[in-house]
Every structure is written in C-alpha cells, then in structure tokens.
Coordinates of C-alpha atoms and ligand atoms in Angstrom, one line a residue:
M1 CA 42.7 128.0 271.7
A2 CA 41.8 128.5 275.3
K3 CA 38.1 128.0 274.6
V4 CA 38.8 124.8 272.8
T5 CA 41.2 123.3 275.2
G6 CA 40.2 124.9 278.4
R7 CA 43.8 126.0 279.0
P8 CA 44.1 129.7 279.7
D9 CA 47.8 129.7 279.4
C10 CA 48.3 128.8 275.8
A11 CA 49.9 131.2 273.3
A12 CA 48.8 131.5 269.7
I13 CA 52.3 132.7 268.6
V14 CA 51.2 134.8 265.7
R15 CA 54.0 135.7 263.3
P16 CA 54.2 137.4 260.0
A17 CA 53.9 134.7 257.3
S18 CA 57.2 133.5 255.8
D19 CA 55.6 133.3 252.4
P20 CA 52.9 135.7 251.2
R21 CA 51.2 132.9 249.3
F22 CA 50.1 131.5 252.7
G23 CA 48.6 134.8 253.9
D24 CA 49.9 137.6 256.0
Y25 CA 50.3 136.0 259.4
Q26 CA 50.5 132.6 260.7
A27 CA 49.7 131.2 264.1
N28 CA 52.3 128.7 265.2
G29 CA 51.2 127.9 268.7
I30 CA 49.0 124.8 267.9
M31 CA 51.8 122.3 267.6
A32 CA 53.3 122.8 271.0
L33 CA 49.9 122.8 272.7
A34 CA 48.8 119.7 270.9
K35 CA 52.0 117.9 271.9
Q36 CA 51.4 118.8 275.6
L37 CA 47.8 117.6 275.4
K38 CA 48.8 114.6 273.3
I39 CA 46.2 115.2 270.6
S40 CA 46.5 115.6 266.9
P41 CA 47.7 119.1 266.0
R42 CA 45.8 119.2 262.8
K43 CA 42.6 118.3 264.5
L44 CA 43.2 120.9 267.2
A45 CA 43.9 123.5 264.5
E46 CA 40.6 122.6 262.8
E47 CA 38.7 122.9 266.0
V48 CA 40.3 126.2 266.8
V49 CA 39.6 127.6 263.3
A50 CA 36.0 126.5 263.6
R51 CA 35.5 128.6 266.7
L52 CA 37.8 131.5 265.6
D53 CA 35.9 134.7 264.9
L54 CA 38.2 137.3 263.4
G55 CA 35.2 139.3 262.1
D56 CA 36.2 142.1 259.8
I57 CA 39.9 141.7 260.2
C58 CA 40.7 138.5 258.3
E59 CA 39.4 136.2 255.6
P60 CA 38.3 132.8 257.0
P61 CA 41.5 131.3 258.4
E62 CA 43.0 128.1 256.9
V63 CA 44.8 125.2 258.4
A64 CA 48.0 124.3 256.7
G65 CA 50.8 121.7 257.1
P66 CA 50.9 119.9 260.4
G67 CA 48.8 122.5 262.2
F68 CA 49.6 126.0 261.2
I69 CA 46.8 128.5 261.0
N70 CA 47.1 130.9 258.1
L71 CA 45.6 134.3 258.4
R72 CA 44.9 136.7 255.5
L73 CA 43.9 140.3 256.2
K74 CA 40.8 141.6 254.5
P75 CA 41.6 144.5 252.1
Q76 CA 38.9 146.5 253.8
H77 CA 40.7 146.1 257.1
T78 CA 44.0 147.4 255.6
A79 CA 42.1 150.3 254.0
E80 CA 40.7 151.3 257.4
Q81 CA 44.1 151.1 259.1
L82 CA 45.6 153.3 256.4
L83 CA 42.8 155.9 256.8
R84 CA 43.4 155.8 260.6
I85 CA 47.1 156.3 260.1
N86 CA 46.5 159.1 257.6
A87 CA 44.2 160.9 260.0
D88 CA 46.9 161.0 262.7
Q89 CA 48.0 164.7 262.8
C90 CA 50.6 164.1 265.5
D91 CA 53.3 162.6 263.4
R92 CA 52.9 159.3 265.2
L93 CA 51.6 157.5 262.2
G94 CA 48.8 156.2 264.3
I95 CA 51.0 154.5 266.8
T96 CA 49.9 155.0 270.4
P97 CA 52.3 155.2 273.3
V98 CA 52.5 152.5 276.0
P99 CA 49.8 153.2 278.7
E100 CA 52.2 153.1 281.6
A101 CA 55.7 154.6 281.0
Q102 CA 58.7 152.9 282.5
T103 CA 61.8 154.8 283.4
V104 CA 64.5 153.3 281.3
V105 CA 68.2 154.3 281.9
V106 CA 70.2 153.7 278.8
D107 CA 74.0 153.6 279.3
F108 CA 75.7 154.1 275.9
S109 CA 78.6 155.6 274.1
S110 CA 80.7 155.8 277.3
P111 CA 84.1 156.3 275.7
N112 CA 87.2 156.5 277.8
I113 CA 88.2 160.1 277.5
A114 CA 91.6 161.7 277.2
K115 CA 91.7 160.0 273.8
E116 CA 89.8 161.0 270.7
M117 CA 86.8 158.9 269.8
H118 CA 87.6 156.1 267.4
V119 CA 85.7 153.6 265.4
G120 CA 85.4 151.4 268.4
H121 CA 83.0 153.9 269.9
L122 CA 80.7 154.1 266.9
R123 CA 78.4 151.2 267.5
S124 CA 77.6 151.9 271.2
T125 CA 77.0 155.5 270.3
I126 CA 74.6 155.1 267.4
I127 CA 72.9 151.8 268.5
G128 CA 72.3 153.3 271.9
D129 CA 70.9 156.5 270.3
A130 CA 68.5 154.5 268.2
I131 CA 67.4 152.4 271.2
C132 CA 66.6 155.7 273.1
H133 CA 64.6 157.0 270.2
L134 CA 62.6 153.8 269.9
L135 CA 61.8 153.6 273.5
E136 CA 61.0 157.3 273.8
F137 CA 58.7 157.1 270.7
L138 CA 56.8 154.2 272.3
G139 CA 56.3 156.4 275.4
Q140 CA 59.0 155.3 277.8
K141 CA 60.8 157.8 279.9
V142 CA 64.4 157.5 278.9
I143 CA 67.4 158.7 280.9
R144 CA 70.6 158.8 278.9
Q145 CA 73.8 158.1 280.7
N146 CA 77.2 158.5 279.2
H147 CA 79.3 156.5 281.6
V148 CA 82.6 157.9 280.4
G149 CA 85.9 156.6 281.7
D150 CA 87.2 159.8 283.3
W151 CA 89.0 158.5 286.3
G152 CA 91.9 156.4 287.2
T153 CA 95.5 155.7 286.4
Q154 CA 95.4 157.1 282.9
F155 CA 94.7 160.6 284.2
G156 CA 97.6 160.3 286.8
M157 CA 99.9 159.3 283.9
L158 CA 98.7 162.1 281.7
I159 CA 99.1 164.8 284.4
A160 CA 102.5 163.4 285.4
Y161 CA 103.6 163.5 281.8
I162 CA 102.5 167.1 281.3
Y163 CA 104.5 168.2 284.2
R164 CA 107.5 166.2 283.4
H165 CA 107.7 167.1 279.7
A166 CA 106.0 170.4 279.2
M167 CA 108.5 172.1 281.5
V168 CA 105.9 173.9 283.5
A169 CA 105.7 174.0 287.2
Q170 CA 102.7 172.5 288.9
G171 CA 100.0 175.1 289.1
D172 CA 100.8 176.3 285.6
G173 CA 99.4 173.2 283.9
A174 CA 96.0 174.7 283.6
L175 CA 97.3 177.6 281.6
L176 CA 99.2 175.1 279.4
I177 CA 96.3 172.9 278.8
T178 CA 93.9 175.6 277.9
T179 CA 96.1 177.7 275.7
V180 CA 98.5 175.3 274.0
L181 CA 97.1 171.9 273.6
D182 CA 94.2 170.5 271.8
L183 CA 93.0 167.0 272.2
T184 CA 95.2 165.5 269.5
D185 CA 98.2 166.7 271.6
I186 CA 96.7 165.2 274.7
E187 CA 96.2 162.0 272.9
G188 CA 99.8 162.0 271.7
M189 CA 100.9 162.7 275.2
Y190 CA 98.8 159.9 276.5
R191 CA 100.5 157.4 274.1
E192 CA 103.9 158.7 275.2
A193 CA 102.9 158.6 278.9
K194 CA 101.7 155.0 278.5
R195 CA 105.0 154.0 276.9
L196 CA 106.9 155.6 279.8
F197 CA 104.6 154.0 282.3
D198 CA 105.5 150.6 280.9
T199 CA 109.3 151.3 280.9
D200 CA 110.2 153.8 283.6
P201 CA 109.6 152.9 287.2
Q202 CA 110.2 156.5 288.3
F203 CA 107.4 157.6 286.0
V204 CA 105.2 155.0 287.5
E205 CA 105.9 156.5 290.9
E206 CA 105.1 160.0 289.7
S207 CA 101.9 158.9 288.1
R208 CA 100.8 157.1 291.2
R209 CA 101.4 160.3 293.2
F210 CA 99.1 162.2 290.9
V211 CA 96.4 159.5 291.1
V212 CA 96.6 159.7 294.9
S213 CA 96.4 163.5 294.9
L214 CA 93.5 163.3 292.4
Q215 CA 91.7 160.8 294.6
S216 CA 92.4 162.8 297.8
G217 CA 90.9 165.9 296.1
D218 CA 94.0 168.0 295.7
K219 CA 92.9 171.3 294.3
S220 CA 95.5 171.9 291.6
T221 CA 95.4 168.3 290.4
L222 CA 91.7 168.4 290.2
E223 CA 91.8 171.5 288.2
D224 CA 94.1 170.0 285.6
W225 CA 91.9 166.9 285.5
T226 CA 88.8 169.0 285.0
L227 CA 90.5 170.8 282.1
I228 CA 91.5 167.6 280.4
C229 CA 87.9 166.2 280.8
D230 CA 86.4 169.4 279.4
K231 CA 88.5 169.3 276.3
S232 CA 87.8 165.7 275.7
L233 CA 84.1 166.0 276.2
A234 CA 83.9 169.0 274.0
E235 CA 85.6 166.9 271.3
C236 CA 83.1 164.1 271.9
Q237 CA 80.3 166.5 271.6
T238 CA 81.3 167.6 268.1
I239 CA 81.2 164.0 267.1
Y240 CA 77.8 163.4 268.6
D241 CA 76.4 166.5 266.9
R242 CA 77.8 165.4 263.5
L243 CA 76.4 162.0 264.0
G244 CA 73.0 163.4 264.9
V245 CA 73.2 161.6 268.2
Q246 CA 71.2 163.1 270.9
L247 CA 73.6 163.0 273.7
L248 CA 74.4 166.1 275.7
R249 CA 76.9 167.2 278.3
N250 CA 74.1 166.8 280.8
D251 CA 73.9 163.1 280.1
V252 CA 77.5 162.6 281.1
R253 CA 77.8 160.9 284.4
G254 CA 81.3 159.4 284.3
E255 CA 83.1 157.0 286.5
S256 CA 84.5 159.9 288.6
F257 CA 80.9 160.7 289.7
Y258 CA 80.8 157.4 291.7
N259 CA 84.2 157.9 293.3
D260 CA 82.8 158.7 296.8
K261 CA 80.3 155.9 296.6
L262 CA 82.8 153.1 296.2
P263 CA 83.8 152.4 299.8
A264 CA 80.1 151.9 300.7
V265 CA 79.7 149.4 297.9
V266 CA 82.5 147.3 299.3
A267 CA 81.4 147.7 302.9
D268 CA 77.8 146.9 302.2
L269 CA 78.8 143.7 300.3
E270 CA 81.0 142.7 303.2
N271 CA 78.2 143.3 305.6
L272 CA 75.8 141.2 303.5
G273 CA 78.4 138.5 303.8
L274 CA 78.8 138.4 300.0
A275 CA 82.3 140.0 299.7
V276 CA 85.3 138.1 300.9
K277 CA 89.0 138.7 301.1
S278 CA 91.0 136.6 298.8
A279 CA 94.7 137.0 298.6
G280 CA 94.4 140.6 300.0
A281 CA 91.8 141.6 297.5
V282 CA 88.1 141.9 298.1
C283 CA 85.8 140.0 295.8
V284 CA 82.4 138.3 295.4
F285 CA 82.1 134.8 294.0
P286 CA 78.8 134.7 292.1
P287 CA 77.6 131.1 291.6
G288 CA 77.8 129.7 288.1
F289 CA 81.0 131.5 287.1
K290 CA 84.2 129.4 286.7
T291 CA 87.7 130.1 285.6
K292 CA 89.3 128.0 282.8
E293 CA 90.6 125.7 285.5
G294 CA 87.1 125.2 286.9
E295 CA 87.8 127.3 290.0
P296 CA 85.1 129.8 291.2
L297 CA 85.6 133.1 289.3
P298 CA 85.9 136.2 291.4
F299 CA 84.2 139.5 290.7
L300 CA 86.9 141.8 291.9
I301 CA 85.8 144.9 293.7
Q302 CA 88.9 146.1 295.6
K303 CA 92.6 145.4 294.9
S304 CA 95.0 144.6 297.7
D305 CA 96.5 148.1 297.4
G306 CA 93.0 149.5 298.2
A307 CA 92.2 150.6 294.6
Y308 CA 88.7 150.1 293.3
L309 CA 87.8 148.7 289.9
Y310 CA 85.6 149.0 286.9
A311 CA 83.2 146.5 288.6
T312 CA 83.0 148.5 291.8
T313 CA 82.0 151.6 289.8
D314 CA 79.4 149.7 287.9
L315 CA 77.9 148.5 291.1
A316 CA 77.8 152.0 292.5
A317 CA 76.3 153.2 289.2
L318 CA 73.6 150.5 289.3
R319 CA 72.6 151.5 292.8
Y320 CA 72.4 155.1 291.8
R321 CA 70.3 154.3 288.8
V322 CA 67.9 152.1 290.7
N323 CA 67.5 154.3 293.8
V324 CA 68.1 157.9 292.7
L325 CA 67.2 157.8 289.0
K326 CA 64.3 155.4 289.8
A327 CA 65.0 153.2 286.9
D328 CA 62.5 150.4 286.1
R329 CA 64.9 149.1 283.5
I330 CA 68.6 149.6 282.8
V331 CA 70.0 149.0 279.3
Y332 CA 73.8 148.8 278.8
V333 CA 75.1 149.1 275.3
T334 CA 78.6 147.7 274.9
D335 CA 80.6 145.4 272.7
A336 CA 80.3 141.7 273.2
R337 CA 83.7 141.4 275.0
Q338 CA 82.0 142.7 278.1
I339 CA 79.4 139.9 278.3
Q340 CA 80.9 138.2 281.3
H341 CA 81.4 141.4 283.2
F342 CA 77.7 142.3 282.9
Q343 CA 76.6 138.8 283.6
M344 CA 78.5 138.9 286.8
L345 CA 77.4 142.4 287.6
F346 CA 73.8 141.5 287.2
K347 CA 74.2 138.4 289.3
V348 CA 76.0 140.2 292.2
A349 CA 73.3 143.0 292.1
E350 CA 70.7 140.3 292.4
M351 CA 72.5 138.5 295.2
A352 CA 72.7 141.9 297.1
G353 CA 69.1 142.7 296.3
W354 CA 70.3 145.9 294.6
N355 CA 68.2 145.2 291.5
R356 CA 65.0 145.8 293.5
R357 CA 63.1 148.9 294.5
D358 CA 59.8 149.0 296.4
G359 CA 59.5 145.3 296.1
R360 CA 59.8 145.4 292.3
T361 CA 62.6 143.9 290.2
V362 CA 64.4 146.3 288.0
E363 CA 65.1 144.8 284.6
L364 CA 68.7 144.7 283.6
A365 CA 69.7 144.2 279.9
H366 CA 73.0 144.0 278.3
V367 CA 72.8 144.9 274.6
T368 CA 75.9 143.7 272.8
F369 CA 77.4 144.1 269.4
G370 CA 80.2 142.8 267.3
S371 CA 83.2 144.5 265.8
V372 CA 83.7 146.8 262.9
L373 CA 86.1 145.0 260.6
G374 CA 88.4 146.2 257.8
E375 CA 88.2 144.6 254.3
D376 CA 90.9 142.2 255.5
G377 CA 88.4 140.8 258.0
K378 CA 90.4 142.0 261.0
P379 CA 89.3 144.9 263.3
L380 CA 89.4 148.1 261.3
K381 CA 92.7 149.9 261.7
T382 CA 94.6 152.6 259.8
R383 CA 97.4 151.6 257.6
A384 CA 99.8 152.4 260.4
G385 CA 97.8 150.0 262.6
E386 CA 96.1 152.6 264.7
N387 CA 92.5 153.0 265.7
V388 CA 90.6 154.9 263.0
K389 CA 89.4 158.2 264.4
L390 CA 85.7 158.8 264.1
R391 CA 86.4 162.4 263.0
E392 CA 88.5 161.3 260.1
L393 CA 86.1 158.5 259.2
L394 CA 83.2 160.9 259.0
D395 CA 85.2 163.4 256.9
E396 CA 86.0 160.7 254.4
A397 CA 82.4 159.5 254.3
I398 CA 81.2 163.0 253.4
E399 CA 83.9 163.5 250.8
R400 CA 83.1 160.2 249.1
A401 CA 79.4 161.0 249.3
R402 CA 80.0 164.2 247.5
A403 CA 81.3 162.3 244.5
V404 CA 78.2 160.1 244.5
V405 CA 76.0 163.2 244.6
E406 CA 78.0 164.8 241.9
E407 CA 77.5 161.9 239.7
K408 CA 73.8 161.4 240.4
N409 CA 72.7 165.0 240.1
P410 CA 75.4 167.3 238.7
D411 CA 72.9 170.2 238.3
L412 CA 72.1 170.5 242.0
P413 CA 73.2 174.0 243.3
P414 CA 76.6 173.7 245.1
A415 CA 75.3 174.6 248.5
Q416 CA 72.6 172.0 248.3
K417 CA 75.2 169.4 247.1
G418 CA 77.2 170.0 250.2
K419 CA 74.1 169.4 252.4
V420 CA 73.1 166.3 250.6
A421 CA 76.7 165.0 250.7
E422 CA 76.7 165.4 254.4
A423 CA 73.4 163.7 254.9
V424 CA 74.4 160.9 252.6
G425 CA 77.9 160.4 254.0
I426 CA 77.0 160.4 257.7
G427 CA 73.7 158.5 256.9
A428 CA 75.6 155.8 255.0
V429 CA 78.0 155.1 258.0
K430 CA 75.1 154.9 260.4
Y431 CA 72.7 153.0 258.2
A432 CA 75.3 150.4 257.3
D433 CA 75.9 149.8 261.0
Y434 CA 72.2 149.6 261.8
S435 CA 71.3 147.4 258.9
N436 CA 73.7 144.6 260.1
N437 CA 72.5 142.3 262.8
R438 CA 74.1 144.0 265.7
T439 CA 75.5 140.8 267.3
S440 CA 77.6 140.0 264.2
D441 CA 80.8 141.6 263.1
Y442 CA 80.6 143.5 259.8
V443 CA 83.0 144.7 257.2
F444 CA 83.3 148.4 256.9
S445 CA 83.2 149.4 253.2
F446 CA 82.6 152.9 251.9
D447 CA 81.8 151.5 248.4
K448 CA 79.0 149.2 249.7
M449 CA 77.5 151.7 252.1
L450 CA 77.4 154.5 249.5
A451 CA 75.9 152.3 246.7
M452 CA 72.8 153.7 245.2
D453 CA 71.1 150.4 245.2
G454 CA 70.8 147.7 247.9
N455 CA 69.9 148.2 251.5
T456 CA 71.9 151.5 252.0
A457 CA 71.2 155.0 253.2
P458 CA 71.5 156.6 249.8
Y459 CA 69.0 154.2 248.4
M460 CA 66.6 155.0 251.1
Q461 CA 67.2 158.7 251.0
Y462 CA 66.7 158.6 247.2
A463 CA 63.5 156.6 247.6
Y464 CA 62.2 159.3 249.9
A465 CA 63.3 162.1 247.6
R466 CA 61.6 160.3 244.8
V467 CA 58.2 160.2 246.5
K468 CA 58.6 163.8 247.4
S469 CA 59.3 164.7 243.8
I470 CA 56.1 162.9 242.8
E471 CA 54.2 165.0 245.4
R472 CA 55.9 168.2 244.1
K473 CA 54.9 167.4 240.6
A474 CA 51.3 166.8 241.7
E475 CA 51.3 170.1 243.4
G476 CA 52.7 171.7 240.3
K477 CA 49.7 170.4 238.5
G478 CA 47.4 172.1 240.9
V479 CA 46.7 169.2 243.2
N480 CA 46.2 170.3 246.8
I481 CA 47.5 167.2 248.5
P482 CA 46.5 168.0 252.1
A483 CA 43.0 168.8 251.0
E484 CA 42.8 165.7 248.8
L485 CA 44.0 163.5 251.6
G486 CA 42.2 165.3 254.4
G487 CA 38.9 164.7 252.8
I488 CA 39.4 161.1 251.9
G489 CA 36.7 158.8 253.2
S490 CA 37.4 155.5 251.7
L491 CA 40.1 153.6 249.8
D492 CA 40.0 150.9 247.3
L493 CA 43.1 148.8 247.1
E494 CA 42.3 147.0 243.9
E495 CA 45.7 146.5 242.4
P496 CA 47.8 143.8 244.0
T497 CA 50.8 146.2 244.4
E498 CA 48.5 148.8 246.1
L499 CA 47.3 146.2 248.6
D500 CA 50.8 144.9 249.2
L501 CA 52.2 148.4 249.8
G502 CA 49.2 149.2 252.0
K503 CA 49.6 146.1 254.2
H504 CA 53.3 146.9 254.6
L505 CA 52.7 150.4 255.7
V506 CA 50.3 149.2 258.3
R507 CA 53.0 147.0 259.7
Y508 CA 55.2 149.8 260.8
A509 CA 53.9 149.8 264.3
E510 CA 54.6 146.1 264.9
T511 CA 58.1 146.6 263.4
I512 CA 58.9 149.4 265.8
E513 CA 57.6 147.3 268.7
A514 CA 59.8 144.3 267.7
A515 CA 62.9 146.5 267.1
S516 CA 62.5 148.1 270.5
A517 CA 61.7 144.8 272.4
D518 CA 64.8 143.1 270.9
Y519 CA 66.9 146.3 270.8
R520 CA 67.5 145.6 267.1
P521 CA 67.6 148.6 264.7
N522 CA 68.1 146.2 261.7
Y523 CA 64.4 145.2 262.0
L524 CA 63.7 148.8 261.1
T525 CA 66.1 149.1 258.3
A526 CA 64.9 145.8 256.8
Y527 CA 61.3 147.1 257.0
L528 CA 62.2 150.4 255.4
Y529 CA 64.1 148.7 252.6
E530 CA 61.1 146.5 251.9
L531 CA 58.9 149.5 252.0
A532 CA 61.0 151.2 249.3
Q533 CA 60.9 148.1 247.2
K534 CA 57.1 147.7 247.5
F535 CA 56.7 151.4 246.7
S536 CA 58.8 150.9 243.5
A537 CA 56.6 147.9 242.5
F538 CA 53.5 150.0 243.1
Y539 CA 54.8 153.0 241.3
T540 CA 55.8 150.9 238.3
E541 CA 52.3 149.4 238.0
C542 CA 50.1 152.3 239.1
P543 CA 50.3 155.8 237.6
V544 CA 49.7 158.4 240.3
L545 CA 49.5 161.7 238.6
D546 CA 47.7 160.3 235.6
A547 CA 45.5 158.0 237.5
P548 CA 41.8 158.0 236.9
A549 CA 40.2 160.6 239.1
A550 CA 38.6 158.0 241.3
R551 CA 41.8 156.2 241.9
R552 CA 44.1 159.1 242.5
P553 CA 43.3 159.9 246.2
T554 CA 44.2 156.3 247.2
R555 CA 47.5 156.4 245.3
L556 CA 48.4 159.8 246.6
L557 CA 47.7 158.6 250.1
L558 CA 50.0 155.6 249.5
C559 CA 52.7 158.0 248.3
D560 CA 52.3 160.3 251.2
L561 CA 52.3 157.5 253.9
T562 CA 55.3 156.0 252.3
A563 CA 57.2 159.3 252.5
R564 CA 56.0 159.9 256.1
T565 CA 57.0 156.4 257.1
I566 CA 60.5 156.6 255.6
R567 CA 61.1 160.0 257.1
H568 CA 59.9 158.9 260.5
G569 CA 62.0 155.8 260.5
L570 CA 65.2 157.3 259.1
S571 CA 65.1 160.7 260.7
R572 CA 63.2 160.5 263.9
L573 CA 64.2 157.0 265.0
L574 CA 67.6 156.4 263.4
G575 CA 68.8 160.0 263.3
I576 CA 69.6 159.9 259.6
Q577 CA 68.7 163.0 257.7
V578 CA 66.4 162.9 254.7
V579 CA 66.6 165.3 251.8
E580 CA 63.8 166.5 249.7
Q581 CA 65.8 166.4 246.5
M582 CA 69.0 164.5 245.6
Ligands
LIG1 N1 84.1 153.0 279.2 C1 83.9 151.6 278.9 C2 84.7 151.1 277.7 O1 85.2 151.9 276.9 C3 82.4 151.4 278.6 C4 81.5 151.6 279.7 C5 80.2 150.9 279.6 N2 79.3 151.2 280.6 C6 79.4 150.7 281.9 N3 78.5 151.0 282.8 N4 80.3 149.8 282.2 O2 84.8 149.9 277.6

C-alpha cells in the first residue's frame, strides 16, 4: 500500500476472514486509505494486489466487495508451519518470546482479608492469573502483586471485638487467636463487630483506639493484627492452590505495606500544587471528572481527621511499582465498579509525572470484569442472602463433577475418578468464567459448566483425553509416535478437514498474542473450542490408525499437535488440569 500510494503510514489491517469461503485472512485497510486520498477503493485495491508479492505464503490475492483484499494461505505454507511447530522441542509450539522483555506488574486477586474469600474474588483471581501466564509465556517479566486489604478500620473493629467479647485481657489475644479461632470465627466476629460499630458509639470509640494504636505501631496490637492476617492469608492460599492459581505468600504486598509512604504522597502532591484543602480534607481535582451536579469531582487523599484513603494507598503503590519494582507496565484487575477510581488514579499519576521513569511513560491498564450472577439474574448469593464462599463453591463443583465422571466412565478406578472429578470440577468453574467475555456479567450455572458438550471444560478435557487415547491405541499397535513424528520431512494436507485443522493449529500463536494484548482469555477458550471441533471433523473423515501408510504420519502429527495445543492452552495458560483418560 505504501508503495502504491507513497504513504508510509498506512495500515493493511489484516484480520482473520469472517467467512472461510473468502479465504483465510482479509486486509481491510484499503477503504479508509482510499477515502483519505479521495480515490476509488476498488481501484486502489486492484493496484495494491497487482504489486503485492506474498510469494510462497498465499495464493494470488483477490479483491472483493468495495475494496477488501482476500488472502488464502497455500497448503504448502501451512504444512511448513506445522513441521516447524512439530520440531519445537521446548514445549513452546514454535512461538518465540518477545525480543525485549517488559517488566509488567499485575495487581490481581487482592481480597480484603479478615473475611473468607467469596465468589466476588473469583474473577480477579483467575483472570489475573491467566493474564500473568499469557504475558510470561510471551516472554515478559511478570511481577505478581496481591494488594490485599489488610489495614484500616475493619482491623480496629475486629481487635476491639475480640477483647470485648472473648473475655481475655489485652496481651492474651494472640493466644486466643492462634489456639481457639479459625477464620470462620474471625469472619463471624467481623460481622458482629460491624453490627456493633453501626449501633454502639462506645464500640466505635474502642475500635478507633485500636486503629490508632495499630497505626502508631503498638506492639501488642500489631501482634494481634499479624496473627489475623496470617490466618486469613493461609486460608486464601488454600483457595489459590485449589484453583491452580500461581500466587504465593511472597506476592502479597498489602495496603499495610504502604502505610509509612502515605504522608509523602500527600506532601508531594501539595508541593506540586496539585493537592488542595477542601472542607478540611485534602484532594486533587483531575480535569474531566465531574459530580452528578457538574461540579469538579475530588480524588480524596486525606480526610479531615487525618486518615488516608484507598486512593492514597494506590498512589503510593503506583510510585513503588514504577520506581522500586521498575515496572514498564502496570495492569490492575478489578471489577468494573472501580473504573472511575482507576481513571482518576491514572490521571493524577500523570499530572504528578509519577507514571514516568527515566523519561519513559509507564503504561497503566485497568482490566475490568462484570459480575457473577445467580440464575435469577442478580449477583450470586446463598439462599440466606450471603456471599457464596469460594471454598464451598469449589467443593460443590467437585461433588457435581464426580457424578458426571461416574456417568461417563463408571469403570474408572475410584482413585482416578477422584482426580478426574477434581480436575473437571475446578476446571469447569474456571473455564466457564474464562469463556465469557470478561466485561459482561454471566450467570453461574453448574449444569451448563459441567455439560459434556458445548464450550465447557469437560468437553475440552474430554477432547484432549480422546486424542490421547488415539495415541495410546497407536502405540498399542506398535507405532513409535516420537520416532514417526521426529523423522517426518513433509506433510500433505490433501483432505479439506486436514487442511482446515492444520491451518487452525498454526493460528495458535496469533490467538495468544491477541488474548494477551486485549487481556481476554475468552479468545483462547474460543480458539480451543474451535480446535476441538475441527479435530472432530477431521477424525470423522480421516482414519488415523488405519490410514494408508503414506498418510499416517501427517495424521498422527495433526493428532499430536492438537493434543499439545489443548494441553498448552488449558493447563499452561489457563491453569486447568488435563487428564489422560476420562
Ligand atoms: N481490595 C480491593 C477490593 O477488594 C481491590 C484492590 C485492587 N487493587 C488496587 N490496587 N486497588 O475491592
């Protein structure tokens, strides 16, 4: 396009074709360019096509409609790509890492502790985890940050409650917390404490006292606080482990960590002339934000009683991530209700120049998601109207998965049934979440997510197990798969279903890139689902074990790459276990 028009800045905008009848890809950039240049798009397209040399990659391109250029890959090109992927011994499926790694801080999960994790924490935890894996796989240096809510009034309340109701003297609390209570009790106490806080002014006073002694570093209060946090975090850790989420204690850098960095945030913003006093409080007014009444909207960083806020901590955390962790990019994964908070945070950081290091701008991204709804279309709650605990949700998923496994394969040895049920149950919860467009709400349904057909975890896990069973059968017949695939020099993709599956396998790389660029795991699940379907079509048409000797290597390779790709996508990128047999 540049050669034809003399404009170096024009983009071809090549996208996968919407309809396979028109080829594999289509270039959509002609129309916009023709409009700019005020020439006929069709003519421009024809001129571009006349000069386009795609050599061995594509068949001669065609102009379609008002000025699209349709591209169809040559089977030979697909065959070469498949051989290249097959030859990759590093379990990277031929995908090369980015040449220059960025340091990317990913802030995810981040529950408020002192309460058990509930369904509201599911999405940030697993979407964040998938984003980390995608980025890491593509070669970025990822620093996970679990920005837990571990500071503030709620801890004052909790400690005050423990001393008031557990009839222990201050100083004995530690003993009480370690020996008697588990987290469920702490959560029950938290609820009670909150109730008291809303009704009993004296309790409010007591709680404040503890907040103050916590903030001033009082030893015994800090000890109690540490114990509560430890208990809570240990409980979170069991959930992360069960979910297969790679988040460790070391990744926890909670709000409390920034406590001593908050006065400087306020002072520095004041010195920059950005923070102003307004009705006793300190705030910044980033341009472009208005209240409902059309007044400038404040970003509050210190209350009139001197207390700091969520926003202040986030500013301190941002500075830490930019300057100490040396982030080139920071990704925040939270629900969509926090959109405005992060828009304002990013704006204030920019006004203060805190999003820059060594003359370079650090990229700030807010990755949002919708709510998990019950079958009634309202946010998922228990019958009693409480938040659904993740622990219980996962227990139920595994229990229900067990019934599915029982029905599908009653002859599986019991120990294996248990393993498969766990993989399917947890996998189903995660996959259902991933497969929805993250910005929409979705309805949580065990029946749907555990269905053996449709875009679900069990369907994908079964597809994987099926390919593996073909491979086992081949080996049973004396075929040495690694030897057969290792020595393979050429492929012929004669059957349409072979070619179709082959082309799709080659597209794994671009799918991962797109999923990572847009932070959207559903691109990956959609790809995997399509892969399983194309595999089915291929396997229906093309015998593998009974294939003519000359065709068998190609077909075995298609099987093997399908299995490797599903396993890579599910297990390595989405943290969903595959099973060899189910
Ligand atoms: N703890 C917060 C919540 O439960 C989420 C924190 C997200 N991260 C952040 N840096 N603000 O809503």
